[in-house]
GROMACS .gro file of C-alpha atoms in nm:
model
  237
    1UNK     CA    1   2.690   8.422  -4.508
    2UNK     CA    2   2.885   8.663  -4.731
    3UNK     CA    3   3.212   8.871  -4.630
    4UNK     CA    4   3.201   9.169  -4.531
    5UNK     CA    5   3.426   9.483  -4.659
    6UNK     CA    6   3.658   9.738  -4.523
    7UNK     CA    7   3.599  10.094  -4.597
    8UNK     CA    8   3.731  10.436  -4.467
    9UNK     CA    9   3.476  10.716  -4.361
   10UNK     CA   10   3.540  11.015  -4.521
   11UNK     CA   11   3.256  11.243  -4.388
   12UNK     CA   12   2.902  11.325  -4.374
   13UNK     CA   13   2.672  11.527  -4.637
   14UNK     CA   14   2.301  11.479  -4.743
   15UNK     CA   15   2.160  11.353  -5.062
   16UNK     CA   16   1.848  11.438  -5.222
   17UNK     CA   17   1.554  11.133  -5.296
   18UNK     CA   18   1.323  11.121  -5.590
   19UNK     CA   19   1.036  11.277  -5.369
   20UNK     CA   20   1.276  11.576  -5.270
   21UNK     CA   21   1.337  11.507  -4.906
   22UNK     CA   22   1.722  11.537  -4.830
   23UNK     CA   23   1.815  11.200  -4.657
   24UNK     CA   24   2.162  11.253  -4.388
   25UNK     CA   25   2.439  11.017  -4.527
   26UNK     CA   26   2.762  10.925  -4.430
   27UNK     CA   27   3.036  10.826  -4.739
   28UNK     CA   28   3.257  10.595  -4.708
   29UNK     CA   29   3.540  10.497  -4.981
   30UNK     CA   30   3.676  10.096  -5.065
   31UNK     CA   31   3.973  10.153  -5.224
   32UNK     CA   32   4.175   9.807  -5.302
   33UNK     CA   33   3.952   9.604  -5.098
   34UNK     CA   34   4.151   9.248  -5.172
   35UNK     CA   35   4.160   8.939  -5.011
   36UNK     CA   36   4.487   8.843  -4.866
   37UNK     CA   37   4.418   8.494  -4.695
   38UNK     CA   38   4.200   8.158  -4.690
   39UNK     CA   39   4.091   7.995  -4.336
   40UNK     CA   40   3.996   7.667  -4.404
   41UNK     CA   41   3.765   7.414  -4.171
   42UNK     CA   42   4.016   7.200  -4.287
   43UNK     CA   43   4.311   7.383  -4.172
   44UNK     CA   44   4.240   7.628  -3.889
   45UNK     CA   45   3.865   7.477  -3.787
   46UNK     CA   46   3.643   7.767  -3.943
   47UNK     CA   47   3.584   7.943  -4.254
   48UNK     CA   48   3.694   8.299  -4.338
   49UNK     CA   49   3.866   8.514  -4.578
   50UNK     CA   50   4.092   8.808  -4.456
   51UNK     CA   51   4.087   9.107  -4.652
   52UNK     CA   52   4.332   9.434  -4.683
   53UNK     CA   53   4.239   9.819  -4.784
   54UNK     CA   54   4.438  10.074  -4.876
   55UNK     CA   55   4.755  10.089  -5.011
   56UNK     CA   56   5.089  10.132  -4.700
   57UNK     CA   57   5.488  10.211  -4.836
   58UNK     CA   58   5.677   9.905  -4.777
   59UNK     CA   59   5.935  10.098  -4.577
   60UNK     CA   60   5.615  10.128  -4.316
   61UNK     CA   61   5.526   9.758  -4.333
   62UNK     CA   62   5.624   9.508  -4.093
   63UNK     CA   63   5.902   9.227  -4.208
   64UNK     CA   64   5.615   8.993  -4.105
   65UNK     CA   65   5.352   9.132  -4.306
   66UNK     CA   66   5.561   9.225  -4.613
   67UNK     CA   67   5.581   8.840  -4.608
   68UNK     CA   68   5.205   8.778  -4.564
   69UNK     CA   69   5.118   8.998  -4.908
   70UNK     CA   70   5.372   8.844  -5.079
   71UNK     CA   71   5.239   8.499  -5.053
   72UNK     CA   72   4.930   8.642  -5.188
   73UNK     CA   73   5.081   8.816  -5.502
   74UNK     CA   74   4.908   9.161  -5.345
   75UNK     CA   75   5.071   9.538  -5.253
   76UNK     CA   76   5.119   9.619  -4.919
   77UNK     CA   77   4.785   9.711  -4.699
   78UNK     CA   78   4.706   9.973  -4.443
   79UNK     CA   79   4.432   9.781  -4.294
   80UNK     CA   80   4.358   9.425  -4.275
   81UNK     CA   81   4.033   9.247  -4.094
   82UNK     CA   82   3.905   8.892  -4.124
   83UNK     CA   83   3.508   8.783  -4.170
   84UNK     CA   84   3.386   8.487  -4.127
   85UNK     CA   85   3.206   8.352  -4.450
   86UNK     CA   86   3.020   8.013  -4.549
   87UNK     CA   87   3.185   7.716  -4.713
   88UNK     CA   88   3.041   7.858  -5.078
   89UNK     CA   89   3.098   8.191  -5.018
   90UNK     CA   90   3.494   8.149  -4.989
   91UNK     CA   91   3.660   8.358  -5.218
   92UNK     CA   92   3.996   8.317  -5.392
   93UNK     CA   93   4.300   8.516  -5.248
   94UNK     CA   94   4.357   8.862  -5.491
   95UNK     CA   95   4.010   8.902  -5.560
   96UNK     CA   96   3.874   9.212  -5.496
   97UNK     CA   97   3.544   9.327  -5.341
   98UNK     CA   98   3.376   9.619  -5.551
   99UNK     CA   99   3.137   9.901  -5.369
  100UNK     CA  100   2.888   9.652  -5.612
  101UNK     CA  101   2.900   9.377  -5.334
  102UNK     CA  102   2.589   9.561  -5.154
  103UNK     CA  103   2.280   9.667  -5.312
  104UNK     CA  104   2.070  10.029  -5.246
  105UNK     CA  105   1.826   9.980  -5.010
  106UNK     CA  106   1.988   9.700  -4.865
  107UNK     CA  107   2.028   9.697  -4.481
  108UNK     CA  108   2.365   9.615  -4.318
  109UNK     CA  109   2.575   9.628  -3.997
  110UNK     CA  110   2.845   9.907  -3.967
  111UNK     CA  111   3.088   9.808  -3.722
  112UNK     CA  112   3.382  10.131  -3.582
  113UNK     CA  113   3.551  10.292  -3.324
  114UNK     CA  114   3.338  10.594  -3.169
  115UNK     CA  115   3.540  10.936  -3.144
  116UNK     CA  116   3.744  10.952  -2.829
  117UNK     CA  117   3.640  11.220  -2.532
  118UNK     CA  118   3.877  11.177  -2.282
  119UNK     CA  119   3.776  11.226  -1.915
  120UNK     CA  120   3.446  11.325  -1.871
  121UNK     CA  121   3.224  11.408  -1.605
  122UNK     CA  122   2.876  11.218  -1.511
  123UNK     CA  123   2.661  11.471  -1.665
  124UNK     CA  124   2.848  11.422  -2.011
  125UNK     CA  125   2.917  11.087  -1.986
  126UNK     CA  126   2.568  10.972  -1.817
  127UNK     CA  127   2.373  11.217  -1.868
  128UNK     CA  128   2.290  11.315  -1.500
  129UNK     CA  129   2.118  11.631  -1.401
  130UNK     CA  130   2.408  11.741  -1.144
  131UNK     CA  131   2.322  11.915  -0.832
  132UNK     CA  132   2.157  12.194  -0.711
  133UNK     CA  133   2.223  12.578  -0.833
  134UNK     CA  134   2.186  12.728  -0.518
  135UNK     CA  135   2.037  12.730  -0.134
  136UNK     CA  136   2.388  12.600   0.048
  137UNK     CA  137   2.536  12.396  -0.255
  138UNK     CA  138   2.901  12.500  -0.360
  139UNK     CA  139   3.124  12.321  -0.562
  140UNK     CA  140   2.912  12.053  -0.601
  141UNK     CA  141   2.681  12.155  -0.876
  142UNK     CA  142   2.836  11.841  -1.172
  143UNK     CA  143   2.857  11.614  -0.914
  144UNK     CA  144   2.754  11.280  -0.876
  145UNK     CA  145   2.666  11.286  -0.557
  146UNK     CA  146   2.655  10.995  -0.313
  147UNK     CA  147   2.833  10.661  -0.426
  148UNK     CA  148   2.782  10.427  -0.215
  149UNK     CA  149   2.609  10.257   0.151
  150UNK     CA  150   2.695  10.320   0.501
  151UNK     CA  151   2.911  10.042   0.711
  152UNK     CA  152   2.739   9.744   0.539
  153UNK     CA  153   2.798   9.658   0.292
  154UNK     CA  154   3.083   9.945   0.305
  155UNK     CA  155   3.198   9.940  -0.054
  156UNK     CA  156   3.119  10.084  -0.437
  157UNK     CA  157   2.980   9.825  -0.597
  158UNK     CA  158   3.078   9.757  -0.987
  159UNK     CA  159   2.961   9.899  -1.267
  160UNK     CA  160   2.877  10.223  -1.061
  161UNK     CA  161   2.808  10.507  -1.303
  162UNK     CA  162   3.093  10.744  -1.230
  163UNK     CA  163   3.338  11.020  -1.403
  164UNK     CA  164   3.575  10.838  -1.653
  165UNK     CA  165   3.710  10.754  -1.978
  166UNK     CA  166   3.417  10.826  -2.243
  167UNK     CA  167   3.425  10.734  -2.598
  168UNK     CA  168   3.717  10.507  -2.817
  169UNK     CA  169   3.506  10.191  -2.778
  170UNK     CA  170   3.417   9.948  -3.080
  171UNK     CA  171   3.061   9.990  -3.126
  172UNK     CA  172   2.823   9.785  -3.430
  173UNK     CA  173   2.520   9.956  -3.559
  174UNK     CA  174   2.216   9.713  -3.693
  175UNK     CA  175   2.005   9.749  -3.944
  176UNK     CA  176   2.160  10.095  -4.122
  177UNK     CA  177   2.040  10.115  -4.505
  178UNK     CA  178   2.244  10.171  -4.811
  179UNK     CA  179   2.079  10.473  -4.968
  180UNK     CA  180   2.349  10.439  -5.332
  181UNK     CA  181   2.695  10.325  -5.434
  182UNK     CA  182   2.901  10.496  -5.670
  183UNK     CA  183   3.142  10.178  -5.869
  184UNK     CA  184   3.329  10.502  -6.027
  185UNK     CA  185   3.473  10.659  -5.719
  186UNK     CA  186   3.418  10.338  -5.502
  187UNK     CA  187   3.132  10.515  -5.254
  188UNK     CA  188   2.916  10.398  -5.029
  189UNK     CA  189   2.633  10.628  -4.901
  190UNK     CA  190   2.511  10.474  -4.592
  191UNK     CA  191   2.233  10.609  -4.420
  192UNK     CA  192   2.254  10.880  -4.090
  193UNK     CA  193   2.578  10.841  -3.879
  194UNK     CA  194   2.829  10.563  -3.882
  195UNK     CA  195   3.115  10.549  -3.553
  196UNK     CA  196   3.399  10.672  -3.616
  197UNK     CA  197   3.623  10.993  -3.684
  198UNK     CA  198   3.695  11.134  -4.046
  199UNK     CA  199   3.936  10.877  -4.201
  200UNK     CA  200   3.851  10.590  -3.942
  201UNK     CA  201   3.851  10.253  -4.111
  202UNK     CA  202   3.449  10.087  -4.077
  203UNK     CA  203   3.376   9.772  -4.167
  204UNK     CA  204   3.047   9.691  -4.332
  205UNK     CA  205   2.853   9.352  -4.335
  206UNK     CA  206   2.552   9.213  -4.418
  207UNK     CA  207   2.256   9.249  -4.141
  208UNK     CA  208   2.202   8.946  -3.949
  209UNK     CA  209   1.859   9.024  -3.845
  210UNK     CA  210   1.702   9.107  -4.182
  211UNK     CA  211   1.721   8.883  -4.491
  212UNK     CA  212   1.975   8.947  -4.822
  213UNK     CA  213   1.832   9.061  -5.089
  214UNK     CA  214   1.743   8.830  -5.363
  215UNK     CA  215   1.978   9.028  -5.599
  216UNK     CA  216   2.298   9.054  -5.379
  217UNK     CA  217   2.584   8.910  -5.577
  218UNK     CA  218   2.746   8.552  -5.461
  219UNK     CA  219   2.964   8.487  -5.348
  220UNK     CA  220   3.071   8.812  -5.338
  221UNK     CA  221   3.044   9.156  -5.605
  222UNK     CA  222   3.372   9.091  -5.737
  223UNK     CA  223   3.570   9.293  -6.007
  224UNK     CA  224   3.600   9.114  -6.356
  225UNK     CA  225   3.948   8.987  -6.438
  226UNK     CA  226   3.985   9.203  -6.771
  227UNK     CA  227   3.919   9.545  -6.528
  228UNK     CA  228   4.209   9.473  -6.357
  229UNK     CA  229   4.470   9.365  -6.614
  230UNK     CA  230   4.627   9.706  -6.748
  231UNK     CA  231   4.505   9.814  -7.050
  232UNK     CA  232   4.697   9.736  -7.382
  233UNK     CA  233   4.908  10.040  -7.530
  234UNK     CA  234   4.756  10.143  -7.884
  235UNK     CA  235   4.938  10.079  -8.165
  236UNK     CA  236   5.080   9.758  -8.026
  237UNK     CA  237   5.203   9.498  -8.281
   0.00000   0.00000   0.00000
């Protein structure tokens, strides 16, 4: 089991396939996807690596955390999540996870928080057809009509579909395909619609109910050491 990555959704367009046919996409951007922590069986019982996105002013960043990304040699992050790897797919803290690390084609799990709605009524939030339009029926057209029993049992039972808070929940979607990556601008092109708002931070994993491709980079697609040392001035003696 390889980590996952943390990317921020920046919007939807459509692409264009070899055939001609224009394919819905939704791009999302890694930028500075490093890991910042080890868990260890060893030392906390399970194995994961915690990674960090984005780059946060220090004057914005906790005491606490200003601590944590100093121990691992690594700027200040606006958002950090943790995946659970194998034992041989542990990677080493500073490495960082390229838009290389999935493959086109490849199917994965997009995990976000949907766009929030506020209050709603049933026939947004459920999808109920409301009442009648006319003979006798006033101000009870979007209702929901009866909720409950008589005397027994006398009560609302749980879980009864009802007006209320709709949207702002954590929702995964299965099985999405990568349609392309871009290593330039550090894209991802993922398939139809991902949760979230513009700017909402997604994290993207491997699918658990279809196979990894044969080609997917372990333990993980990593950058190469010499990309990430500055370059050397010209001239130079």
């Amino acid at each position: 089991m390889r980590s996952g990555v943390i990317a921020q959704k920046l919007g939807m367009t459509r692409v264009y396939n070899d055939a001609g046919e224009h394919v819905p996409v939704t791009v999302l951007r890694m930028e500075n996807c490093q890991v910042e922590a080890q868990r260890t069986a060893e030392k906390n019982g399970y194995t994961a690596v915690q990674l960090g996105v984005g780059l946060a002013k220090v004057k914005n960043t906790s005491k606490a955390m200003r601590g944590h990304f100093a121990a691992a040699s690594v700027e200040p992050k606006t958002k950090v999540a943790e995946f659970r790897v194998s034992p041989e797919n542990l990677l080493d803290v500073g490495a960082e996870i390229t838009v290389e690390h999935f493959l086109p084609g490849q199917k994965v799990d997009v995990t976000g928080t949907t766009t929030g709605k506020g209050f709603q009524g049933v026939i947004k939030r459920h999808h109920m057809g409301g009442g009648r339009a006319t003979h006798g029926n006033s101000v009870s057209h979007r209702t929901h009509g009866s909720t409950g029993q008589r005397q027994d049992p006398g009560k609302v039972f749980k879980g009864k579909k009802m007006a209320g808070h709709l949207g702002a929940t954590r929702v995964t979607t299965q099985n999405v395909e990568v349609v392309s990556t871009d290593s330039d601008r550090g894209l991802i092109l993922i398939r139809g619609a991902v949760p979230g708002t513009k700017g909402a931070w997604i994290l993207v994993r491997d699918a658990v109910k279809v196979a990894l491709p044969d080609a997917a980079p372990k333990p993980a697609g990593l950058r190469a050491a010499a990309q990430t040392e500055a370059p050397a001035t010209e001239g130079a003696q």
